[in-house]
Amino acid sequence: MIFDPVFAEERVSFIPIVGFGGIGKTSLAQLVFNDEKLKTHFELMKWACVPEVDNQFEVMRKICNSLTGLNCDGLSLEQVQSKIRESISNKRYLLVLDDIWDESRDRWLQVKSLLDCGCKGSKIIVTTRSNVVANVVGTCPAYDLGLLTDEESWELFKRLELKEGQEESNPNFTRIGKDIVGRCGRVPLAIRVIGSLLYSKDTEQEWLLFRDGHLAKTKVTEDDNIMPILKLSYDFLPSPLKQCFAYCSLFQKDYEFEKNELVHLWMAQGYIEASKESIGLEEVGDLYFLELLRRNFFQDARVDDKTDIDTARLRHLRYLNLRYSSIKCLSDAITKLENLQTLNLYKCSNLEQLPNGFTKLANLRHLGISKCFILREMPSGFEKMRSLRELNTFIVGKNNGVDALATLELRGNLEIRFHTWRRNTVLEARRVKLDRQEQLTGLTLDLEICEYEVTPTSNDMELLFECLMFPPNLRSLEVKGFGGESLESLSIRSCEEHTNLIMVSPRSSTRVPNIDNCDSLKNIYDVLQHLPALEELSISSCEELDLRDTRTWPDLRSLYFLEVSHISKLQVLPSAIGSLQALRELKIIYLDNLTSLPEEIGRLSQLQRLVIYGCRKLASLPQSLRSLSSLLLNISNCPQLETRCQQPNGEDWPLIQHIPNIVIY
């Protein structure tokens, strides 16, 4: 229905997916949502969960949150409606509204009217258990998701449970397994849950015991209620996981939480048991979360201002969340919370300072101060906070140099904001020894300096990078205000004054560099030559970058993904691209003046997907495409090319007619 020409002229089409709980409505919607073809077809793709809501304003607010990526809780109805219109106006969009229950036609007519300002061809997928909702919302026939057949149920179970050859070698497994599957009522979720319970049971006797004992009184009922099977799955949980999952009942249905936030809350409750293998509580909590996810308990593995704290009653407080608060400073009383483990001050946009005695919080493990843009200093003596494991932002100021981090053992992502260029900044960078921080996986260096004890030279900035010695397991590095690179991810944005990138501390394993909006950048060879294991590369909005220089493409023997976009001066793709022998996906997007593709593309024997989008002057395809047979070719918004590739009389149709998957729109 997404590409059905019958609905192509409708501004917005509502496509209902209907079926009872556990049948796979959300999974089907996710399969559609994640289809690569849709990512170039729609300008905007968003997902919103709207469970059991019969309040029109609440539905609109959830839609607004999804479309804008903002928290719209404090906005008025008029403001919410305005932001929704602004987000989708004149855009072809795809929106998924998951788990809809509201059957009111009047309320839905108002919501549909609000969403009717996108471009023609916009689609809204609605998942629901109610046929009434499907009839009220749908502008096209509902997709009614039925039960699996007996054969499909058994095939699903086999993929989950039976090892290769096990069915043939032991017919008893088949007989017992089919008895077990028969109690799942042909419901996919029930089969998956039962499969997870049998995950570690390898003998016939264990299967018999499970069937005749635990499962004997459990069966999906005639009204398709799978709760008895879900309850059985809960009964099998180890005690620590039971209390962790039970704690989740405090959240509303379909609440979207971050894994780290949930783990911190479990820790604060004392639910996480210390491991005998000397791994941290955070790592144990991660394992708890992943086990609950594996057992299908989680889905889609996707503040008040008052700080006058009564320390007599809160002395044992372990978790304090003040995010989005308008506080300017924390009370000194917070330093008496001797058991505090987690303090979340995210987006406290008015926060100016932390208390002088802050380092008395000897048990603090997680401190979140990202997007506290007015905060200019960390408390004096920050190196004393040796219990810290997660710190999303550290500010170099008058009180602390970057070397205050040397005593800490951090994990996850860290932003180092150089608010002040200190007299000994380079020396302090040498002392910090970030290469010892083995559990840091993401690093952002913000060099948009506001205050100076001394004025740094350009050589000082380069020395800073040489001395920092990046963590060995780094997956992403973002540098603001300076050129740089990383181990697995490079994100360099808005570096208008830099014409060259310098490779400091080269490493052998790299993935996902993203070079974006560097208007004066002319050369990236000095970076790429040090990254032979590079797997993915994206270059966007770098007008002065000379991609024709053969040195731009050194021996990138592992590069399998390349995207080149939004470079208006580029008229011809370099022939050296043909040397990228591991390349499997090539995206060419919004190259306004591109007129031709090199014949060397035909050398890319591993190429599986070629996407050409928004290249309006591209007038033909290379003859060498005849040699690429296992290809998905996607052409969109390229009027000249679309005409030449029309079947059967287009001039370029003979070049591509052998390709098994062609999408042109």
XYZ file of C-alpha atoms in Angstrom:
665
model
C 0.000 0.000 0.000
C 2.943 2.340 0.536
C 3.692 2.522 -3.213
C 0.199 1.674 -4.488
C -0.560 4.182 -7.292
C -4.245 4.089 -6.268
C -3.349 6.136 -3.180
C -0.494 8.169 -4.697
C -2.661 11.267 -5.271
C -3.983 11.352 -1.711
C -2.246 13.893 0.469
C -2.207 11.541 3.474
C -3.251 7.871 3.510
C -4.027 6.088 6.791
C -3.120 2.387 6.684
C -4.473 0.349 9.638
C -2.832 -2.878 10.819
C -5.286 -4.709 13.076
C -4.935 -7.810 15.250
C -4.915 -8.900 18.880
C -2.005 -8.575 21.317
C 1.137 -10.541 20.492
C 0.178 -11.263 16.882
C 2.954 -9.083 15.439
C 1.373 -5.742 14.504
C 4.264 -3.676 15.815
C 6.828 -6.079 14.316
C 5.205 -5.756 10.895
C 5.120 -1.966 11.190
C 8.816 -1.976 12.172
C 9.657 -4.151 9.168
C 8.017 -1.593 6.885
C 9.481 1.387 8.764
C 13.044 0.023 8.478
C 12.816 -0.775 4.754
C 15.755 0.926 3.057
C 13.641 1.914 0.047
C 11.484 4.151 2.226
C 14.410 6.191 3.538
C 14.867 7.895 0.188
C 11.150 7.972 -0.659
C 10.065 9.936 2.438
C 11.632 13.166 3.662
C 10.537 12.516 7.247
C 9.984 9.184 9.028
C 8.811 9.114 12.651
C 7.289 6.666 15.148
C 4.929 7.479 18.047
C 3.456 5.141 20.682
C -0.047 6.245 21.688
C -1.289 3.495 24.069
C -4.726 3.584 25.680
C -5.136 7.340 25.243
C -8.625 8.801 24.760
C -7.491 12.384 25.309
C -7.134 14.273 22.045
C -4.545 16.724 23.398
C -2.444 13.862 24.789
C -2.483 12.119 21.400
C -1.394 15.336 19.678
C 1.335 15.897 22.263
C 2.775 12.420 21.702
C 2.697 12.977 17.942
C 4.416 16.338 18.429
C 7.126 14.769 20.609
C 7.819 12.242 17.876
C 7.809 14.615 14.906
C 9.953 17.317 16.545
C 12.183 15.202 18.776
C 11.400 17.677 21.566
C 9.640 17.406 24.912
C 6.309 19.173 24.296
C 4.780 18.484 27.716
C 4.607 22.140 28.750
C 3.130 23.489 25.523
C -0.441 24.635 24.979
C -2.747 22.908 22.487
C -2.236 25.727 19.977
C 1.560 25.512 20.325
C 1.506 21.730 19.866
C -0.644 22.013 16.737
C 1.633 24.704 15.333
C 4.758 22.589 15.839
C 3.108 19.574 14.202
C 2.169 21.623 11.132
C 5.644 23.156 11.002
C 7.265 19.691 11.133
C 5.327 18.123 8.257
C 4.309 21.072 6.098
C 5.208 20.471 2.428
C 7.029 17.235 3.278
C 6.274 13.721 2.151
C 6.316 11.900 5.459
C 5.741 8.494 7.014
C 4.357 8.374 10.554
C 3.654 5.212 12.552
C 1.056 5.520 15.337
C 1.542 2.395 17.399
C -1.035 0.768 19.691
C -4.054 3.019 19.111
C -7.142 2.414 21.282
C -9.251 5.578 20.956
C -12.429 4.717 18.981
C -13.898 8.250 18.887
C -14.551 9.295 15.292
C -14.837 12.993 16.181
C -11.454 13.079 17.904
C -9.781 11.274 15.021
C -11.268 13.586 12.411
C -9.575 16.512 14.174
C -6.239 14.675 14.376
C -6.464 13.652 10.708
C -7.225 17.224 9.702
C -4.126 18.418 11.572
C -1.909 15.871 9.793
C -3.240 16.729 6.333
C -0.623 19.341 5.449
C 2.142 17.122 4.126
C 2.939 16.513 0.475
C 0.965 14.082 -1.639
C 1.927 10.486 -0.954
C 2.391 10.883 2.813
C 1.438 7.772 4.784
C 0.359 7.085 8.358
C 0.464 3.484 9.580
C -1.807 2.778 12.546
C -1.511 -0.412 14.625
C -4.519 -1.333 16.747
C -6.348 -4.240 18.336
C -9.730 -2.668 17.523
C -11.615 -3.116 14.265
C -13.585 -0.006 15.217
C -10.370 2.045 15.281
C -9.344 0.551 11.928
C -12.666 1.568 10.364
C -12.657 5.047 11.901
C -9.035 5.875 11.054
C -8.361 4.026 7.822
C -8.571 5.660 4.420
C -7.750 2.328 2.762
C -8.587 -1.297 3.637
C -7.163 -2.530 6.940
C -4.413 -5.119 6.923
C -5.926 -7.781 9.193
C -3.098 -9.759 10.774
C -4.326 -13.283 11.456
C -2.946 -16.242 13.372
C -0.078 -18.320 12.096
C -0.863 -21.670 10.544
C 0.243 -24.811 12.362
C 3.090 -25.187 9.857
C 4.221 -21.572 10.316
C 4.062 -21.934 14.098
C 6.293 -24.985 13.966
C 8.751 -23.336 11.574
C 9.073 -20.334 13.898
C 9.659 -22.586 16.895
C 12.243 -24.643 15.007
C 14.238 -21.549 14.085
C 14.264 -20.495 17.716
C 14.996 -23.816 19.362
C 16.092 -26.762 17.245
C 19.709 -27.125 16.236
C 20.523 -28.125 12.683
C 19.715 -31.798 12.131
C 18.070 -32.200 15.539
C 14.604 -32.746 14.068
C 15.777 -35.589 11.855
C 18.055 -37.232 14.433
C 15.475 -37.336 17.241
C 11.817 -37.561 16.160
C 10.788 -37.371 19.824
C 11.905 -33.731 19.911
C 9.546 -33.027 17.037
C 6.622 -34.780 18.756
C 7.178 -33.052 22.117
C 7.931 -29.725 20.466
C 4.694 -29.787 18.452
C 2.742 -30.513 21.643
C 4.382 -27.476 23.248
C 3.752 -25.260 20.214
C 0.104 -26.374 20.174
C -0.398 -24.690 23.535
C 0.783 -21.346 22.077
C -2.406 -20.815 20.076
C -0.493 -19.985 16.852
C 0.477 -16.613 18.378
C 4.040 -15.476 17.468
C 4.794 -13.755 20.788
C 3.678 -16.818 22.776
C 5.933 -19.039 20.652
C 8.884 -16.686 21.137
C 8.332 -16.566 24.908
C 8.132 -20.354 25.190
C 11.212 -20.605 22.976
C 13.177 -18.357 25.329
C 12.225 -20.574 28.282
C 13.538 -23.661 26.478
C 16.694 -21.841 25.408
C 19.026 -23.751 27.731
C 17.125 -27.065 27.848
C 18.816 -29.552 25.532
C 17.541 -32.968 26.633
C 14.338 -34.823 25.859
C 13.696 -35.275 29.591
C 13.853 -31.502 30.202
C 11.360 -30.860 27.401
C 9.003 -33.511 28.768
C 9.220 -32.032 32.267
C 8.470 -28.571 30.876
C 5.503 -29.826 28.811
C 3.919 -32.035 31.453
C 4.746 -29.897 34.459
C 5.108 -26.172 33.945
C 3.060 -25.951 30.745
C 0.284 -28.388 31.655
C -2.026 -25.715 33.051
C -0.999 -22.992 30.623
C -2.568 -22.372 27.236
C -3.581 -19.444 25.078
C -7.323 -19.091 25.701
C -10.096 -18.820 23.173
C -10.131 -15.033 23.504
C -6.453 -15.057 22.484
C -5.218 -14.055 25.935
C -1.532 -14.961 26.156
C -1.086 -13.670 29.714
C -0.801 -17.199 31.231
C 2.254 -17.874 29.071
C 3.761 -14.480 29.905
C 3.189 -15.223 33.602
C 4.984 -18.556 33.193
C 7.932 -16.702 31.666
C 8.022 -14.370 34.686
C 7.940 -17.352 37.073
C 11.113 -18.692 35.452
C 13.090 -15.503 36.077
C 15.908 -15.595 38.664
C 15.009 -13.645 41.785
C 17.146 -10.524 41.013
C 15.596 -10.226 37.557
C 12.077 -10.626 38.977
C 12.437 -7.604 41.220
C 14.102 -5.591 38.447
C 11.218 -6.319 36.067
C 8.605 -5.759 38.784
C 10.142 -2.327 39.355
C 9.302 -1.467 35.723
C 5.603 -1.616 36.610
C 6.074 1.882 38.053
C 6.269 3.193 34.483
C 3.235 3.686 32.294
C 2.594 1.310 29.413
C 4.952 1.834 26.427
C 7.141 4.198 28.454
C 10.415 4.630 26.575
C 13.352 4.579 28.971
C 17.087 4.632 28.405
C 18.910 1.502 29.443
C 21.459 3.368 31.569
C 18.725 5.291 33.374
C 16.909 2.065 34.242
C 20.109 0.372 35.413
C 20.878 3.366 37.657
C 17.419 3.100 39.214
C 17.883 -0.619 39.855
C 21.208 0.144 41.498
C 19.614 2.796 43.691
C 17.079 0.204 44.884
C 19.857 -2.272 45.690
C 18.502 -4.824 43.187
C 21.807 -5.514 41.439
C 23.968 -8.140 43.077
C 27.746 -7.766 42.972
C 29.430 -10.220 40.631
C 32.016 -12.730 41.774
C 33.915 -12.054 38.544
C 35.033 -8.555 39.550
C 32.912 -6.644 37.049
C 31.175 -3.430 38.050
C 27.568 -3.057 39.140
C 26.837 -1.154 35.924
C 28.023 -4.090 33.815
C 25.930 -6.519 35.888
C 22.928 -4.216 35.376
C 23.585 -4.249 31.630
C 23.507 -8.048 31.705
C 20.210 -8.001 33.627
C 18.714 -5.698 31.014
C 19.923 -7.807 28.078
C 18.577 -10.993 29.663
C 15.124 -9.422 30.147
C 15.281 -8.244 26.541
C 16.209 -11.739 25.349
C 13.274 -13.186 27.251
C 10.899 -10.755 25.482
C 10.023 -8.673 28.556
C 11.127 -5.501 26.792
C 10.005 -4.400 23.361
C 11.656 -2.450 20.549
C 15.317 -2.618 21.550
C 14.952 0.986 20.635
C 11.531 17.850 37.820
C 10.639 20.056 40.340
C 12.784 23.097 41.132
C 12.979 22.521 44.872
C 16.501 21.942 46.162
C 15.960 22.761 49.847
C 16.519 19.117 50.718
C 15.581 17.711 54.100
C 18.828 15.833 54.685
C 17.558 14.126 57.796
C 14.968 12.238 55.743
C 16.995 11.914 52.541
C 20.311 10.818 53.985
C 19.911 7.414 52.313
C 18.797 8.790 48.953
C 20.688 7.098 46.107
C 19.014 8.528 42.993
C 18.157 12.184 42.398
C 16.729 13.393 39.087
C 16.489 17.180 38.631
C 16.649 17.285 34.830
C 14.939 20.179 33.007
C 14.880 22.096 36.303
C 15.269 25.903 36.294
C 17.561 25.954 39.335
C 20.561 28.288 39.321
C 22.592 26.519 41.986
C 22.328 23.414 44.120
C 21.959 23.779 47.860
C 25.035 22.910 49.933
C 22.747 20.453 51.735
C 23.082 18.063 48.794
C 26.672 17.362 49.844
C 25.284 15.546 52.912
C 23.647 12.864 50.769
C 26.456 10.472 51.517
C 24.832 7.499 49.741
C 23.906 9.337 46.538
C 24.888 7.279 43.481
C 23.140 9.083 40.607
C 22.595 12.819 40.105
C 20.899 13.836 36.857
C 21.045 17.553 36.035
C 20.446 17.190 32.293
C 19.382 20.401 30.561
C 19.267 22.499 33.735
C 19.780 25.491 31.484
C 20.041 28.042 34.300
C 22.495 26.093 36.468
C 25.519 28.306 37.176
C 27.561 26.303 39.663
C 27.851 23.153 41.755
C 28.373 23.404 45.545
C 31.897 23.875 46.886
C 31.668 20.700 48.952
C 30.456 18.633 45.992
C 33.430 16.275 46.158
C 32.137 15.002 49.527
C 29.720 12.824 47.506
C 32.157 9.937 47.777
C 29.696 7.316 46.469
C 28.515 9.250 43.405
C 28.847 6.990 40.367
C 26.775 8.764 37.690
C 26.773 12.527 37.140
C 24.778 13.981 34.243
C 25.369 17.659 33.467
C 25.095 17.708 29.671
C 23.427 20.762 28.105
C 23.981 22.852 31.248
C 25.395 25.559 29.022
C 25.795 28.275 31.678
C 27.834 25.997 33.947
C 31.468 27.039 33.543
C 33.323 25.130 36.229
C 33.635 21.755 37.872
C 34.025 21.871 41.670
C 37.566 22.250 43.000
C 39.316 18.961 43.716
C 37.240 17.033 41.193
C 39.996 14.412 40.934
C 38.837 13.136 44.361
C 35.592 11.752 42.914
C 37.099 8.318 42.296
C 33.773 6.474 42.452
C 32.499 8.168 39.283
C 31.905 5.734 36.445
C 29.704 7.812 34.126
C 30.301 11.510 33.516
C 28.741 12.893 30.343
C 30.383 16.342 30.533
C 33.599 17.666 32.071
C 34.367 21.386 31.961
C 37.938 22.655 31.857
C 37.881 25.913 33.791
C 39.815 27.854 36.404
C 39.279 25.202 39.100
C 40.309 22.087 37.182
C 42.437 21.174 34.214
C 41.682 18.175 32.034
C 44.160 16.152 34.104
C 41.566 15.974 36.910
C 40.137 13.068 34.881
C 43.326 11.035 35.296
C 42.220 9.536 38.627
C 38.790 8.418 37.349
C 37.743 5.190 35.633
C 34.958 6.254 33.275
C 32.733 4.366 30.869
C 30.393 5.279 28.043
C 30.396 8.767 26.508
C 32.258 11.853 27.683
C 32.288 15.438 26.445
C 35.279 17.560 27.480
C 34.340 21.215 27.174
C 37.368 23.513 27.145
C 35.666 26.625 28.514
C 39.012 28.088 29.618
C 42.376 27.762 27.907
C 44.600 27.348 30.960
C 48.239 28.320 31.199
C 49.272 24.644 31.319
C 46.549 23.145 29.113
C 48.988 21.170 26.925
C 50.901 19.830 29.918
C 47.638 18.832 31.620
C 46.561 17.057 28.434
C 49.767 15.041 28.599
C 48.993 14.047 32.209
C 45.382 12.939 31.681
C 46.362 9.727 29.833
C 42.991 9.099 28.215
C 44.468 5.999 26.591
C 44.059 4.287 29.969
C 40.289 4.851 29.905
C 39.490 1.504 28.308
C 35.721 1.701 28.870
C 35.210 5.085 27.225
C 33.499 4.521 23.881
C 32.454 8.046 22.865
C 34.397 11.291 23.169
C 33.459 14.857 22.245
C 36.045 17.622 22.409
C 34.542 21.103 22.475
C 37.280 23.629 21.733
C 35.033 26.656 21.410
C 36.998 28.413 24.136
C 35.428 31.346 25.970
C 38.182 32.498 28.364
C 41.975 32.540 28.143
C 44.668 32.588 30.803
C 47.090 32.739 27.861
C 46.432 32.860 24.123
C 47.096 29.493 22.422
C 48.989 29.266 19.154
C 47.930 26.940 16.335
C 50.856 24.757 17.348
C 49.429 24.562 20.880
C 46.167 23.211 19.479
C 47.989 20.505 17.526
C 50.073 19.631 20.588
C 46.845 19.284 22.570
C 45.700 16.524 20.221
C 49.051 14.803 20.239
C 49.095 14.744 24.029
C 45.513 13.601 24.657
C 46.164 10.017 23.425
C 42.644 8.803 22.713
C 41.045 5.825 24.507
C 41.809 2.451 22.855
C 38.166 1.324 22.505
C 36.783 4.603 21.209
C 33.908 4.182 18.763
C 33.083 7.819 18.128
C 34.904 11.124 18.302
C 33.332 14.516 17.641
C 35.469 17.627 17.537
C 33.908 21.090 17.677
C 35.995 24.000 16.464
C 38.937 21.912 15.259
C 39.767 19.130 12.787
C 40.253 15.598 14.096
C 39.592 11.914 13.630
C 38.713 8.777 15.534
C 38.874 5.051 15.754
C 35.401 4.052 14.718
C 33.505 7.249 14.101
C 34.555 10.657 12.926
C 32.148 13.575 13.060
C 33.586 16.929 12.037
C 31.073 19.731 11.608
C 31.185 23.443 10.777
C 34.992 23.795 10.632
C 34.861 26.652 8.137
C 38.452 27.813 8.565
C 40.267 24.474 8.255
C 41.453 23.358 4.839
C 43.124 20.137 5.961
C 42.522 17.410 8.518
C 45.422 16.118 10.596
C 45.675 12.479 11.681
C 46.826 12.334 15.290
C 47.286 9.005 17.105
C 46.461 6.772 14.112
C 44.683 3.498 14.790
C 44.000 0.417 12.717
C 40.271 -0.082 13.291
C 37.861 2.524 11.973
C 34.199 2.835 11.071
C 31.649 5.508 10.175
C 33.541 8.751 9.528
C 31.131 11.591 8.867
C 32.589 14.797 7.431
C 29.885 17.433 7.225
C 29.651 21.170 6.455
C 33.392 21.898 6.298
C 33.229 24.602 3.632
C 36.959 25.236 3.240
C 38.156 21.661 3.538
C 40.277 20.682 0.525
C 42.029 17.475 1.516
C 41.168 14.421 3.619
C 44.024 12.233 2.455
C 46.050 12.878 5.610
C 43.231 11.276 7.599
C 42.236 8.423 5.299
C 45.776 7.186 4.675
C 45.934 6.166 8.334
C 42.608 4.334 8.264
C 43.103 1.208 6.136
C 40.367 -0.647 8.035
C 37.787 2.074 7.395
C 34.359 0.543 6.768
C 31.958 3.471 6.284
C 32.491 7.008 5.005
C 30.018 9.873 4.572
C 31.005 13.215 3.028
C 28.460 16.042 2.932
C 28.445 19.812 2.241
C 32.217 20.154 1.748
C 32.242 22.468 -1.284
C 36.024 22.867 -1.641
C 36.946 19.218 -1.163
C 38.700 17.893 -4.255
C 37.437 14.334 -4.624
C 39.153 14.013 -8.027
C 42.555 13.911 -6.338
C 43.547 10.237 -6.603
C 45.262 10.554 -3.239
C 41.792 11.014 -1.670
C 41.177 7.298 -2.088
C 44.135 5.420 -0.583
C 44.050 1.680 0.016
C 40.633 1.534 1.735
C 40.404 -2.229 1.439
C 37.556 -2.587 3.977
C 35.308 0.301 2.912
C 31.843 -1.140 2.244
C 29.682 2.023 2.511
C 30.220 5.386 0.835
C 27.850 8.361 0.725
C 28.611 11.605 -1.102
C 25.963 14.326 -0.768
C 25.188 18.054 -1.040
C 28.338 19.139 -2.933
C 26.987 21.440 -5.610
C 30.328 22.016 -7.372
C 30.900 18.334 -8.035
C 30.218 17.569 -11.718
C 31.873 14.166 -12.102
C 32.490 11.428 -9.570
C 36.177 10.464 -9.477
C 37.194 7.364 -11.412
C 39.304 6.289 -8.415
C 36.081 5.114 -6.762
C 36.509 1.997 -8.896
C 39.417 0.964 -6.650
C 37.132 0.453 -3.639
C 36.821 -3.277 -4.177
C 34.959 -4.022 -0.911
C 32.262 -1.415 -1.565
C 28.755 -2.855 -1.165
C 26.662 0.328 -0.967
C 27.101 3.647 -2.785
C 24.781 6.612 -2.181
C 24.899 9.715 -4.385
C 22.513 12.324 -3.002
C 21.707 15.916 -4.004
C 24.750 16.537 -6.196
C 23.048 19.360 -8.074
C 25.544 19.655 -10.937
C 26.596 16.043 -11.334
C 26.382 15.156 -15.032
C 27.955 11.706 -15.269
C 29.161 8.654 -13.383
C 32.540 7.030 -14.120
C 32.754 3.803 -16.082
C 34.957 2.466 -13.275
C 31.816 1.823 -11.217
C 31.557 -1.408 -13.171
C 34.678 -2.649 -11.372
C 32.822 -2.700 -8.043
C 32.077 -6.403 -8.152
C 30.784 -6.473 -4.564
C 28.328 -3.593 -5.048
C 24.858 -4.590 -3.836
C 23.065 -1.241 -3.682
C 23.334 1.948 -5.722
C 21.178 4.910 -4.644
C 20.972 8.025 -6.836
C 18.731 10.738 -5.379
C 18.184 14.366 -6.264
C 20.829 14.555 -9.020
C 18.716 16.519 -11.469
C 21.414 17.082 -14.116
C 22.597 13.493 -14.250
C 21.728 12.519 -17.807
C 22.943 8.937 -18.234
C 24.302 5.801 -16.605
C 27.714 4.257 -17.362
C 27.868 1.372 -19.835
C 29.759 -0.682 -17.247
C 26.554 -1.227 -15.210
C 25.977 -4.204 -17.518
C 28.601 -6.095 -15.478
C 26.782 -5.619 -12.150
C 24.100 -8.276 -11.819
C 23.399 -8.603 -8.068
C 22.303 -5.034 -7.541
C 19.474 -3.034 -5.995
C 19.240 0.145 -8.072
C 17.265 3.025 -6.549
C 16.738 6.208 -8.623
C 14.595 9.073 -7.349
C 14.109 12.761 -8.119
C 16.440 12.558 -11.129
C 14.105 13.567 -14.005
C 16.507 13.032 -16.918
C 17.711 9.697 -15.627
C 14.216 8.493 -14.814
C 13.143 9.136 -18.417
C 16.149 7.295 -19.848
C 15.581 4.282 -17.576
C 11.926 3.719 -18.413
C 10.972 0.231 -19.515
C 11.069 -0.809 -22.338
C 12.104 2.112 -24.580
C 14.279 4.257 -22.357
C 17.773 4.839 -23.788
C 19.463 3.437 -20.667
C 17.009 0.584 -20.093
C 19.294 -1.951 -21.907
C 22.030 -1.112 -19.392
C 19.906 -2.062 -16.386
C 17.300 -4.554 -17.594
C 19.357 -7.449 -16.179
C 19.317 -5.963 -12.661
C 16.890 -7.939 -10.436
C 15.785 -5.075 -8.178
C 15.046 -1.664 -9.688
C 13.103 1.095 -7.925
C 12.456 4.296 -9.899
C 10.077 6.987 -8.671
